[in-house]
Coordinates of C-alpha atoms and ligand atoms in Angstrom, one line a residue:
Chain A
X24 CA 0.2 -0.2 0.0
X25 CA 1.4 3.4 -1.0
X26 CA -1.0 5.0 1.1
X27 CA 1.6 6.1 3.0
X28 CA 3.5 7.8 0.4
X29 CA 0.9 9.3 -0.9
X30 CA 0.4 11.0 3.1
X31 CA 3.8 12.3 3.1
X32 CA 4.0 13.6 0.0
X33 CA 4.1 17.1 1.2
X34 CA 6.4 16.2 4.0
X35 CA 9.0 14.0 1.2
X36 CA 8.6 17.3 -0.8
X37 CA 10.2 19.2 1.9
X38 CA 12.6 16.7 3.2
X39 CA 13.7 16.4 -0.5
X40 CA 14.3 20.2 -1.0
X41 CA 15.9 20.5 2.2
X42 CA 18.2 17.9 1.5
X43 CA 18.9 19.3 -1.6
X44 CA 20.0 22.8 -0.1
X45 CA 21.8 20.6 2.4
X46 CA 24.0 18.6 -0.6
X47 CA 24.5 22.0 -2.4
X48 CA 25.8 23.8 0.8
X49 CA 28.3 20.5 1.2
X50 CA 29.2 20.5 -2.4
X51 CA 29.9 24.7 -2.1
X52 CA 31.9 23.8 1.1
X53 CA 34.3 21.5 -0.8
X54 CA 34.5 23.8 -4.0
X55 CA 35.8 26.6 -1.4
X56 CA 37.8 24.5 0.9
X57 CA 39.4 23.4 -3.1
X58 CA 40.3 26.4 -3.6
X59 CA 41.9 27.8 -0.4
X60 CA 43.7 25.2 -0.6
X61 CA 45.2 25.6 -4.1
X62 CA 45.6 29.2 -2.9
X63 CA 48.3 28.1 0.2
X64 CA 49.5 25.5 -1.7
X65 CA 48.5 22.6 1.0
X66 CA 49.9 19.1 0.0
X67 CA 48.0 16.6 -1.5
X68 CA 47.8 14.1 1.6
X69 CA 46.7 16.9 4.0
X70 CA 44.2 18.0 1.3
X71 CA 42.2 14.6 0.8
X72 CA 42.6 13.9 5.0
X73 CA 40.1 17.4 5.2
X74 CA 38.4 16.4 2.2
X75 CA 37.7 13.5 3.7
X76 CA 36.7 14.7 7.1
X77 CA 34.2 17.2 5.6
X78 CA 32.9 14.2 3.7
X79 CA 32.3 11.8 6.7
X80 CA 31.1 14.5 8.6
X81 CA 28.6 15.2 5.7
X82 CA 27.7 11.9 5.8
X83 CA 27.1 11.6 9.4
X84 CA 24.2 14.6 9.0
X85 CA 22.8 12.8 6.3
X86 CA 22.8 9.5 8.6
X87 CA 20.9 12.0 11.2
X88 CA 18.2 13.0 8.6
X89 CA 17.8 9.8 7.4
X90 CA 17.3 8.8 11.1
X91 CA 14.7 12.1 11.7
X92 CA 13.0 10.5 8.7
X93 CA 12.6 7.4 9.9
X94 CA 11.3 8.7 12.9
X95 CA 8.8 10.9 11.7
X96 CA 7.5 8.2 9.0
X97 CA 7.0 6.0 11.3
X98 CA 6.1 8.0 14.6
X99 CA 2.0 8.0 13.5
X100 CA 2.2 5.1 11.2
X101 CA -0.6 3.2 12.8
X102 CA -1.4 5.6 15.8
X103 CA -2.3 8.4 13.6
X104 CA -4.6 6.3 11.5
X105 CA -6.6 4.5 14.1
X106 CA -6.8 8.5 15.2
X107 CA -8.4 9.3 12.5
X108 CA -10.7 6.0 12.0
X109 CA -9.4 5.5 8.8
X110 CA -7.8 2.4 9.4
X111 CA -11.2 1.1 11.0
X112 CA -12.8 1.6 7.5
X113 CA -10.0 0.1 5.7
X114 CA -9.5 -3.0 8.3
X115 CA -13.5 -3.7 7.6
X116 CA -12.5 -4.7 4.1
X117 CA -11.2 -8.4 3.7
X118 CA -7.7 -7.1 4.7
X119 CA -5.8 -8.9 7.7
X120 CA -4.1 -6.8 10.2
X121 CA -0.8 -8.3 9.4
X122 CA -0.8 -7.8 5.5
X123 CA -1.8 -4.3 6.5
X124 CA 1.1 -3.5 8.8
X125 CA 3.7 -5.3 6.8
X126 CA 2.2 -3.0 3.3
X127 CA 2.4 -0.6 5.6
X128 CA 6.0 -0.7 6.7
X129 CA 6.9 -2.2 3.3
X130 CA 5.8 1.3 1.8
X131 CA 8.0 3.3 4.4
X132 CA 10.8 1.2 4.4
X133 CA 10.8 1.7 0.3
X134 CA 10.7 5.5 1.0
X135 CA 13.5 5.6 4.0
X136 CA 16.1 3.3 2.2
X137 CA 15.5 5.2 -1.3
X138 CA 16.0 8.6 0.8
X139 CA 19.2 7.1 2.7
X140 CA 20.7 5.8 -0.8
X141 CA 20.0 9.3 -2.2
X142 CA 21.0 11.0 0.5
X143 CA 24.4 9.5 0.9
X144 CA 24.7 8.9 -2.6
X145 CA 24.6 12.1 -3.4
X146 CA 27.4 13.5 -0.7
X147 CA 29.6 10.8 -2.1
X148 CA 29.0 11.5 -5.6
X149 CA 30.0 15.6 -4.5
X150 CA 32.6 14.6 -2.6
X151 CA 33.9 12.3 -5.5
X152 CA 33.9 15.0 -8.3
X153 CA 35.1 18.2 -6.4
X154 CA 37.8 16.3 -4.6
X155 CA 38.2 12.5 -6.4
X156 CA 37.3 10.8 -3.0
X157 CA 36.7 7.5 -2.7
X158 CA 34.9 5.0 -0.6
X159 CA 36.8 2.1 0.7
X160 CA 33.4 -0.1 0.6
X161 CA 31.0 2.0 -0.6
X162 CA 28.3 -0.6 -1.3
X163 CA 28.9 -2.3 2.4
X164 CA 28.4 1.5 3.8
X165 CA 25.6 2.7 2.2
X166 CA 23.8 -0.8 3.1
X167 CA 24.4 -0.3 6.7
X168 CA 23.3 3.2 6.5
X169 CA 20.2 1.9 5.5
X170 CA 19.9 -0.8 7.8
X171 CA 20.5 1.8 10.2
X172 CA 17.5 3.7 9.4
X173 CA 15.3 0.3 8.7
X174 CA 16.1 -0.2 12.8
X175 CA 14.8 2.8 13.8
X176 CA 12.1 2.7 11.2
X177 CA 10.6 -0.7 12.4
X178 CA 11.2 0.0 16.3
X179 CA 9.1 3.3 15.2
X180 CA 6.4 0.8 13.8
X181 CA 6.0 -1.4 16.5
X182 CA 5.9 2.1 19.1
X183 CA 3.0 3.4 16.7
X184 CA 0.8 0.0 17.3
X185 CA 0.4 0.8 21.0
X186 CA 1.5 4.2 21.9
X187 CA -0.2 7.8 20.7
X188 CA 2.0 9.3 18.1
X189 CA 3.1 12.0 20.3
X190 CA 4.5 9.3 23.1
X191 CA 6.2 6.8 20.6
X192 CA 8.1 9.7 19.0
X193 CA 9.5 10.7 22.2
X194 CA 10.3 7.4 23.0
X195 CA 11.8 6.6 20.0
X196 CA 13.8 9.7 19.7
X197 CA 15.4 9.0 23.3
X198 CA 16.1 5.7 22.1
X199 CA 18.1 7.1 19.1
X200 CA 20.1 9.7 21.5
X201 CA 21.0 7.0 24.1
X202 CA 22.2 4.7 21.2
X203 CA 24.0 7.9 20.1
X204 CA 25.6 8.7 23.9
X205 CA 26.8 5.1 24.4
X206 CA 28.4 5.0 21.2
X207 CA 30.6 8.0 22.7
X208 CA 30.9 6.5 25.9
X209 CA 31.8 3.3 24.5
X210 CA 34.4 5.5 21.8
X211 CA 35.7 7.0 25.3
X212 CA 35.6 3.8 27.4
X213 CA 38.4 2.8 24.2
X214 CA 40.4 5.4 24.6
X215 CA 41.0 5.4 28.4
X216 CA 40.7 1.6 28.5
X217 CA 37.5 1.6 30.6
X218 CA 36.2 -1.5 30.4
X219 CA 33.0 -0.6 32.1
X220 CA 32.3 1.9 29.6
X221 CA 32.8 0.3 26.3
X222 CA 30.2 -2.6 27.8
X223 CA 27.3 0.2 28.2
X224 CA 28.3 0.8 24.3
X225 CA 27.8 -2.9 23.5
X226 CA 24.6 -3.1 25.6
X227 CA 23.0 -0.3 23.5
X228 CA 23.9 -1.6 20.4
X229 CA 22.2 -4.9 21.1
X230 CA 18.9 -2.7 22.3
X231 CA 19.0 -0.6 19.7
X232 CA 22.4 -0.9 17.1
X233 CA 21.4 2.0 15.3
X234 CA 24.8 4.0 16.3
X235 CA 26.9 0.9 15.8
X236 CA 25.7 0.6 12.7
X237 CA 26.7 3.7 11.8
X238 CA 30.1 3.4 12.9
X239 CA 30.4 0.1 10.7
X240 CA 28.6 2.3 8.0
X241 CA 31.5 5.3 8.5
X242 CA 34.0 2.6 7.9
X243 CA 33.0 1.5 4.9
X244 CA 32.2 4.8 3.5
X245 CA 35.6 6.3 4.7
X246 CA 38.7 7.0 2.0
X247 CA 42.0 5.5 2.8
X248 CA 43.6 9.2 3.5
X249 CA 40.7 9.2 6.3
X250 CA 40.9 5.5 7.5
X251 CA 45.1 6.2 7.7
X252 CA 44.7 9.6 9.5
X253 CA 42.2 8.4 12.0
X254 CA 44.2 5.2 12.9
X255 CA 47.4 7.6 12.8
X256 CA 45.1 9.6 15.9
X257 CA 44.3 6.5 17.4
X258 CA 47.6 5.3 17.5
X259 CA 48.5 8.5 19.1
X260 CA 46.8 7.7 21.7
X261 CA 44.3 10.9 21.1
X262 CA 41.7 8.2 20.1
X263 CA 40.7 8.8 16.9
X264 CA 37.8 10.4 15.6
X265 CA 34.7 10.0 17.8
X266 CA 31.8 10.2 15.5
X267 CA 33.0 7.5 12.8
X268 CA 34.1 3.9 13.4
X269 CA 36.9 2.7 11.8
X270 CA 35.8 -1.1 11.1
X271 CA 33.4 -2.4 9.8
X272 CA 30.7 -4.3 12.5
X273 CA 31.4 -7.7 13.8
X274 CA 29.8 -10.8 12.2
X275 CA 28.0 -10.6 15.3
X276 CA 26.8 -7.1 15.4
X277 CA 25.7 -7.6 11.8
X278 CA 24.0 -10.8 12.4
X279 CA 22.4 -9.3 15.3
X280 CA 21.2 -6.2 13.5
X281 CA 19.7 -8.0 10.4
X282 CA 17.3 -10.3 12.8
X283 CA 16.4 -7.3 14.2
X284 CA 14.3 -5.7 11.8
X285 CA 12.1 -8.5 11.3
X286 CA 12.2 -9.7 15.0
X287 CA 10.6 -6.3 16.1
X288 CA 8.2 -6.5 12.7
X289 CA 7.2 -9.3 14.2
X290 CA 6.5 -8.7 17.6
X291 CA 4.4 -5.4 15.5
X292 CA 2.1 -7.5 14.3
X293 CA 1.9 -9.5 17.5
X294 CA 1.0 -6.3 19.2
X295 CA -1.1 -5.2 16.7
X296 CA -3.5 -8.0 15.7
X297 CA -4.1 -8.4 19.3
X298 CA -5.0 -4.8 20.0
X299 CA -8.5 -3.4 20.4
X300 CA -9.1 -0.5 17.7
Chain B
X3 CA -29.9 -22.1 3.9
X4 CA -27.9 -19.3 3.7
X5 CA -25.9 -18.0 6.5
X6 CA -27.4 -14.6 8.1
X7 CA -25.3 -11.5 7.5
X8 CA -25.0 -11.3 11.1
X9 CA -25.3 -14.0 13.9
X10 CA -23.9 -12.4 17.5
X11 CA -24.3 -14.8 20.6
X12 CA -23.5 -13.6 24.4
X13 CA -21.2 -10.9 23.6
X14 CA -19.6 -9.8 26.6
X15 CA -16.6 -7.3 26.4
X16 CA -14.9 -5.8 29.4
X17 CA -12.8 -3.0 29.1
X18 CA -11.0 -3.0 32.5
X19 CA -13.1 -2.8 34.9
X20 CA -16.0 -1.5 32.7
X21 CA -18.3 -3.1 31.4
X22 CA -19.2 -2.3 27.7
X23 CA -21.2 -5.0 26.7
X24 CA -23.0 -7.8 29.2
X25 CA -24.3 -10.5 27.1
X26 CA -25.7 -9.3 23.6
X27 CA -27.2 -11.4 21.1
X28 CA -28.0 -10.0 17.9
X29 CA -29.1 -11.3 14.3
X30 CA -29.7 -9.6 10.9
X31 CA -31.4 -11.5 8.5
X32 CA -30.8 -11.3 4.7
X33 CA -31.7 -7.7 3.3
X34 CA -33.2 -7.2 7.2
X35 CA -32.5 -3.3 8.1
X36 CA -31.8 -3.2 11.8
X37 CA -31.4 -0.2 13.8
X38 CA -29.4 -0.6 17.4
X39 CA -30.7 2.4 19.2
X40 CA -29.4 3.2 22.6
X41 CA -28.3 6.0 24.9
X42 CA -24.7 7.2 24.9
X43 CA -22.9 4.6 26.1
X44 CA -24.6 1.8 25.7
X45 CA -22.6 -0.3 23.6
X46 CA -23.2 0.0 19.9
X47 CA -20.3 1.0 18.7
X48 CA -18.9 -1.7 20.6
X49 CA -20.8 -3.9 19.1
X50 CA -20.4 -3.4 15.6
X51 CA -16.6 -3.1 16.0
X52 CA -17.2 -6.8 17.5
X53 CA -18.4 -7.8 14.7
X54 CA -16.0 -6.0 12.0
X55 CA -12.9 -7.6 14.3
X56 CA -11.8 -4.4 15.4
X57 CA -12.5 -5.4 19.0
X58 CA -12.3 -8.8 20.6
X59 CA -15.2 -9.2 22.4
X60 CA -14.1 -11.1 26.2
X61 CA -16.9 -13.4 25.7
X62 CA -19.4 -14.5 23.2
X63 CA -19.2 -15.6 19.6
X64 CA -19.9 -13.8 16.1
X65 CA -20.2 -14.5 12.5
X66 CA -20.6 -12.6 9.6
X67 CA -22.3 -14.4 6.8
X68 CA -21.6 -18.0 8.7
X69 CA -17.8 -17.3 9.3
X70 CA -16.6 -16.0 12.5
X71 CA -15.6 -12.6 12.5
X72 CA -11.6 -13.1 13.3
X73 CA -11.2 -14.5 9.5
X74 CA -11.0 -11.6 7.1
X75 CA -12.9 -13.1 4.5
X76 CA -15.8 -12.6 6.6
X77 CA -16.0 -9.1 5.6
X78 CA -15.9 -9.8 2.0
X79 CA -19.6 -8.5 1.3
X80 CA -19.4 -5.8 4.3
X81 CA -19.2 -1.9 4.0
X82 CA -18.7 0.2 7.3
X83 CA -19.0 3.8 8.1
X84 CA -17.0 4.0 10.9
X85 CA -18.2 6.6 14.2
X86 CA -15.5 8.6 13.8
X87 CA -13.7 8.9 10.6
X88 CA -11.9 12.1 9.6
X89 CA -10.2 10.9 6.3
X90 CA -7.1 11.9 4.9
X91 CA -7.5 15.2 4.1
X92 CA -4.8 14.8 0.8
X93 CA -6.9 12.4 -0.9
X94 CA -9.6 13.0 -3.1
X95 CA -12.8 11.4 -2.6
X96 CA -12.0 9.5 -5.9
X97 CA -9.0 8.2 -4.7
X98 CA -10.8 7.2 -1.7
X99 CA -13.7 5.2 -3.3
X100 CA -10.4 3.9 -5.3
X101 CA -9.0 2.2 -2.6
X102 CA -11.9 0.8 -1.0
X103 CA -12.5 -0.6 -4.4
X104 CA -9.2 -2.3 -4.8
X105 CA -9.9 -3.2 -1.3
X106 CA -13.1 -5.0 -2.2
X107 CA -11.1 -6.8 -5.1
X108 CA -13.0 -4.6 -7.9
X109 CA -11.6 -4.6 -11.2
X110 CA -9.7 -1.1 -12.3
X111 CA -12.4 -0.3 -14.7
X112 CA -15.2 -1.4 -12.6
X113 CA -14.3 0.7 -9.7
X114 CA -14.4 3.9 -11.9
X115 CA -17.7 3.0 -13.0
X116 CA -18.7 2.1 -9.7
X117 CA -17.3 5.1 -7.8
X118 CA -19.6 7.5 -9.9
X119 CA -22.7 5.3 -9.1
X120 CA -22.0 5.3 -5.1
X121 CA -21.1 9.4 -5.5
X122 CA -24.5 9.8 -6.9
X123 CA -25.9 7.8 -4.6
X124 CA -24.5 10.6 -1.8
X125 CA -25.1 13.4 -3.8
X126 CA -21.1 14.4 -4.5
X127 CA -21.1 13.4 -8.1
X128 CA -18.9 16.4 -9.5
X129 CA -16.9 17.2 -6.3
X130 CA -14.8 13.3 -6.4
X131 CA -11.4 15.3 -7.7
X132 CA -11.5 17.8 -4.8
X133 CA -9.2 16.8 -1.9
X134 CA -11.0 15.5 1.1
X135 CA -9.1 18.3 3.4
X136 CA -11.7 20.7 1.2
X137 CA -15.0 19.0 1.8
X138 CA -17.7 20.9 4.5
X139 CA -18.4 17.9 7.4
X140 CA -21.6 16.5 5.8
X141 CA -19.6 16.3 3.0
X142 CA -16.9 14.3 4.6
X143 CA -19.9 11.9 6.1
X144 CA -21.1 11.8 2.6
X145 CA -18.0 10.7 1.4
X146 CA -17.5 8.5 4.3
X147 CA -20.8 6.7 3.2
X148 CA -20.2 6.6 -0.4
X149 CA -16.9 4.9 1.0
X150 CA -19.2 1.9 2.7
X151 CA -20.9 1.2 0.0
X152 CA -18.3 0.6 -2.5
X153 CA -17.9 -3.4 -4.0
X154 CA -22.1 -3.2 -3.4
X155 CA -21.7 -5.2 0.4
X156 CA -24.7 -7.3 1.2
X157 CA -24.2 -5.8 4.8
X158 CA -23.5 -2.0 5.5
X159 CA -22.5 -1.4 8.6
X160 CA -23.5 2.5 9.4
X161 CA -22.6 3.8 13.3
X162 CA -24.5 7.2 13.7
X163 CA -24.3 8.3 9.8
X164 CA -26.5 11.5 10.0
X165 CA -24.6 12.9 12.9
X166 CA -23.1 15.7 10.7
X167 CA -25.8 16.2 8.1
X168 CA -28.0 18.6 7.6
X169 CA -32.0 18.2 7.5
X170 CA -31.8 17.4 4.1
X171 CA -28.7 15.3 3.9
X172 CA -30.7 13.1 6.8
X173 CA -33.2 12.2 4.4
X174 CA -30.7 11.4 1.8
X175 CA -29.8 9.0 4.2
X176 CA -32.9 7.6 4.7
X177 CA -33.4 7.4 1.5
X178 CA -29.8 5.9 0.7
X179 CA -30.8 3.1 3.3
X180 CA -34.6 2.7 1.7
X181 CA -32.4 2.0 -1.7
X182 CA -30.2 -0.6 -0.2
X183 CA -33.2 -2.7 1.5
X184 CA -34.8 -2.7 -1.9
X185 CA -31.7 -4.2 -3.2
X186 CA -31.9 -6.6 -0.7
X187 CA -28.6 -5.3 1.2
X188 CA -29.0 -5.7 4.9
X189 CA -28.2 -2.6 7.1
X190 CA -27.1 -2.1 10.6
X191 CA -27.8 1.4 11.6
X192 CA -26.6 2.5 15.1
X193 CA -28.3 5.6 16.1
X194 CA -29.8 7.3 19.1
X195 CA -31.9 9.5 16.9
X196 CA -35.5 7.5 17.1
X197 CA -37.0 9.5 14.3
X198 CA -34.6 8.3 12.1
X199 CA -34.7 4.1 12.8
X200 CA -38.4 4.6 13.4
X201 CA -38.5 5.9 9.8
X202 CA -35.9 3.3 7.9
X203 CA -35.9 0.1 10.4
X204 CA -37.3 -3.2 10.0
X205 CA -36.6 -4.0 12.9
X206 CA -35.1 -2.4 16.3
X207 CA -32.9 -3.3 18.8
X208 CA -33.0 -1.5 21.9
X209 CA -29.7 -1.3 23.2
X210 CA -29.1 -0.2 27.3
X211 CA -25.9 -0.8 29.3
X212 CA -24.6 -3.5 27.1
X213 CA -27.8 -5.3 27.1
X214 CA -30.5 -6.0 24.3
X215 CA -33.1 -4.8 26.5
X216 CA -36.1 -5.2 23.4
X217 CA -35.9 -5.9 20.1
X218 CA -38.8 -6.7 17.3
X219 CA -40.6 -5.1 15.0
X220 CA -41.1 -1.4 14.6
X221 CA -44.9 -2.1 15.2
X222 CA -44.5 -4.8 17.8
X223 CA -42.3 -2.2 20.3
X224 CA -44.6 0.4 19.5
X225 CA -47.7 -1.8 19.7
X226 CA -48.6 -4.4 22.5
X227 CA -50.5 -2.7 25.0
X228 CA -52.0 -0.1 23.5
X229 CA -53.6 2.7 25.3
X230 CA -57.1 4.0 24.1
X231 CA -59.1 7.4 25.2
X232 CA -62.8 6.0 25.4
X233 CA -65.5 8.4 25.8
X234 CA -69.2 8.0 26.7
X235 CA -72.2 9.7 27.2
X236 CA -72.0 8.4 30.6
X237 CA -69.8 6.0 33.1
X238 CA -71.0 3.8 35.8
X239 CA -70.4 0.7 37.2
X240 CA -71.4 -1.5 34.4
X241 CA -69.5 0.5 31.9
X242 CA -66.1 0.4 33.9
X243 CA -66.9 -3.2 34.6
X244 CA -67.0 -3.6 30.3
X245 CA -64.1 -1.5 29.7
X246 CA -62.2 -3.4 32.6
X247 CA -62.7 -6.7 30.7
X248 CA -60.1 -5.6 27.6
X249 CA -58.0 -4.0 29.6
X250 CA -57.1 -1.5 32.7
X251 CA -58.5 1.3 33.1
X252 CA -55.5 3.9 34.4
X253 CA -57.4 7.0 34.3
X254 CA -60.6 8.6 34.3
X255 CA -62.1 12.0 34.3
X256 CA -65.7 12.8 33.5
X257 CA -67.0 10.7 31.1
X258 CA -63.6 10.2 29.5
X259 CA -61.1 7.1 30.6
X260 CA -57.7 5.9 29.5
X261 CA -57.4 2.2 29.0
X262 CA -54.7 0.1 28.3
X263 CA -55.8 -2.3 26.2
X264 CA -54.4 -6.2 26.6
X265 CA -55.0 -6.9 22.4
X266 CA -55.4 -3.7 20.3
X267 CA -57.3 -6.5 17.6
X268 CA -60.0 -6.6 20.2
X269 CA -61.2 -2.9 20.0
X270 CA -63.9 -3.7 17.5
X271 CA -65.0 -6.2 20.1
X272 CA -64.9 -3.4 22.8
X273 CA -66.9 -0.9 20.7
X274 CA -69.6 -3.6 20.2
X275 CA -70.1 -4.6 23.4
X276 CA -70.7 -0.9 24.7
X277 CA -73.0 -0.1 22.0
X278 CA -74.7 -3.0 22.3
X279 CA -75.2 -2.2 26.1
X280 CA -76.8 1.1 25.4
X281 CA -74.0 3.4 26.0
X282 CA -73.5 6.2 23.7
X283 CA -69.8 5.7 22.4
X284 CA -68.5 9.3 21.5
X285 CA -65.0 8.8 21.1
X286 CA -62.6 5.5 20.8
X287 CA -59.3 6.9 20.1
X288 CA -55.9 4.8 19.6
X289 CA -52.8 6.7 21.4
X290 CA -50.3 5.0 19.7
X291 CA -47.5 5.2 21.5
X292 CA -44.0 6.3 19.7
X293 CA -40.7 4.3 20.0
X294 CA -39.7 7.4 21.5
X295 CA -42.0 6.9 24.5
X296 CA -40.8 2.8 24.4
X297 CA -37.5 3.6 24.5
X298 CA -37.3 6.9 27.4
X299 CA -39.4 4.3 29.6
X300 CA -37.2 0.9 29.0
X301 CA -34.1 3.4 29.2
X302 CA -35.9 4.5 32.3
X303 CA -36.6 1.1 33.7
X304 CA -32.9 0.2 33.4
X305 CA -32.3 3.5 35.4
X306 CA -34.3 2.2 38.6
X307 CA -32.5 -0.9 38.3
X308 CA -29.4 -0.2 37.7
X309 CA -29.7 1.6 41.2
X310 CA -31.5 -0.8 43.0
X311 CA -29.0 -3.4 42.4
Ligands
ATP13 N1 -11.6 1.7 23.9 C1 -11.8 2.0 25.2 N2 -11.6 1.9 26.6 C2 -12.4 2.0 27.6 N3 -13.9 1.6 28.0 C3 -14.4 1.8 26.3 C4 -13.8 2.1 25.2 N4 -14.9 1.8 24.2 C5 -15.5 2.2 24.9 N5 -16.0 1.8 26.0 C6 -17.0 1.9 27.3 O1 -17.8 1.1 26.4 C7 -19.0 1.2 27.0 C8 -20.0 1.4 25.6 O2 -19.0 2.4 24.4 P1 -19.7 2.8 23.1 O3 -18.8 3.6 22.1 O4 -20.1 1.0 22.5 O5 -21.2 3.0 23.7 P2 -22.0 3.9 21.9 O6 -23.5 3.2 22.4 O7 -21.7 3.6 20.7 O8 -22.4 5.3 22.6 P3 -22.5 6.6 21.8 O9 -24.2 6.8 21.4 O10 -22.1 7.2 22.7 O11 -21.7 6.7 20.7 C9 -19.1 3.1 27.4 O12 -19.1 3.1 28.4 C10 -17.5 3.4 27.0 O13 -17.0 3.9 27.4
MG14 MG1 -21.1 4.8 19.3

């Protein structure tokens, strides 16, 4: 059912325009930096490193934007339909609740994944055209970013089968914020060799692997220059770059994340089919 | 024998402590127009939601066309206008009807043709290309009604379809329900508007406090014991005896008495007896009780019992 896509047509249009502005600004930033470097005669290595950092930050913003889109689309994905009574009329048709929910999720998932690929792809393309940026594993990176958005989307859909739109939006937003914080705590724990802090991060990635997935994604989307620079920082005990990861996710995390989405979806179907409307 | 559109037995629904339904049974036959009538909070909406599988009953069993309501296939021939509906404003009327046509399993070509037909029926022809967000409240209710009619369902469930309509709109809804009845479509109409139910329903089920307190054909409900105003040229013991043989004299004033007749069919006999005994029969007026009186009486009686319990 493409209902939701149509419902959010205006939202999507606004999001697309703003995202376009963001990519354009990024492109302008790259162009200005290139000119500056050329004028000051900065050497290639340093130029590549700073372009790489700018690209990763751009992707970081892209991952945030995708996460927010997933949150907005999913927060009221079920609850708002219940509130409007629209769902009652639709479910009075010979349609099972499960298939309604799965179609709903699928429609949203297509929008969200499409958005991630489009936005992160544009950032990579702009970086490549202006600075010759090359990601080490672009497809794996994009896939992991999409998976990150999907975990949030699915969590939002699950919450929406039970909670009001507002409560659900708040819950998913806090969960996302906590995952982000624990990612930082884990990073700092790694730098100062604090096992407890690292454990916090691991446990949170089990509960909501969004930040862990971003860290994996960024490792795939980084350029060799970025990995070398950040790796050198890490070796220097400065600790590396706090907002991105240097290694692709472990098989365990990847498996967990891949199971996470269908598991949450299954739970959503269960709660939705059992509730009164 | 085909299974009836609605067969519900002993429906109970608890919302936490609150008892919304307390053993309600309902049967709607093919092509029958049944009004569910009851005061606010009586359990009318809860009942139809259970029939549509939207709410799971705490106890009891319900079937549509012989299929349990938990089976989506039970809703293959059903249309529903929810009590509270605000269709997405961004959708056009035509879009909404098309969606429901698709859900009802109609082919694309049939859908367009069919949509035009139901738009005609609800009086929205020509406005279907506009967004529902721009519709007036009554128009929104009309498009909701149209949506429920998509797919020519054999059972149409309308939960207070006229709450937002002007008098013309109400009459239109009555006409639509009559059209449906003429087509042989069964209709369940929730309402607390007695006049509406009175005018279109074959049968009325009065619901109060989650129970069916009375159900029957309209003339049975308002009929039964019939009140008669009788005026004779004189009243004496013999006259009262004669009257008492046909019912209960509830009041008398001068030469006029109010008689609660046991058997409305025996009015003619009463008249013959009075005249035969030499009384001048000046007036014999049946006072038809209106559905409203029956309704108010039943609900009041429920109040007293509820208070005593
Ligand atoms: N979701 C719910 N949670 C708790 N109580 C509910 C819920 N839905 C209905 N009720 C209660 O169940 C009872 C019956 O409600 P219902 O909506 O079926 O009444 P109704 O006959 O449709 O009334 P109205 O004429 O006002 O529409 C009411 O007491 C109501 O408070
Ligand atoms: Mg109601």
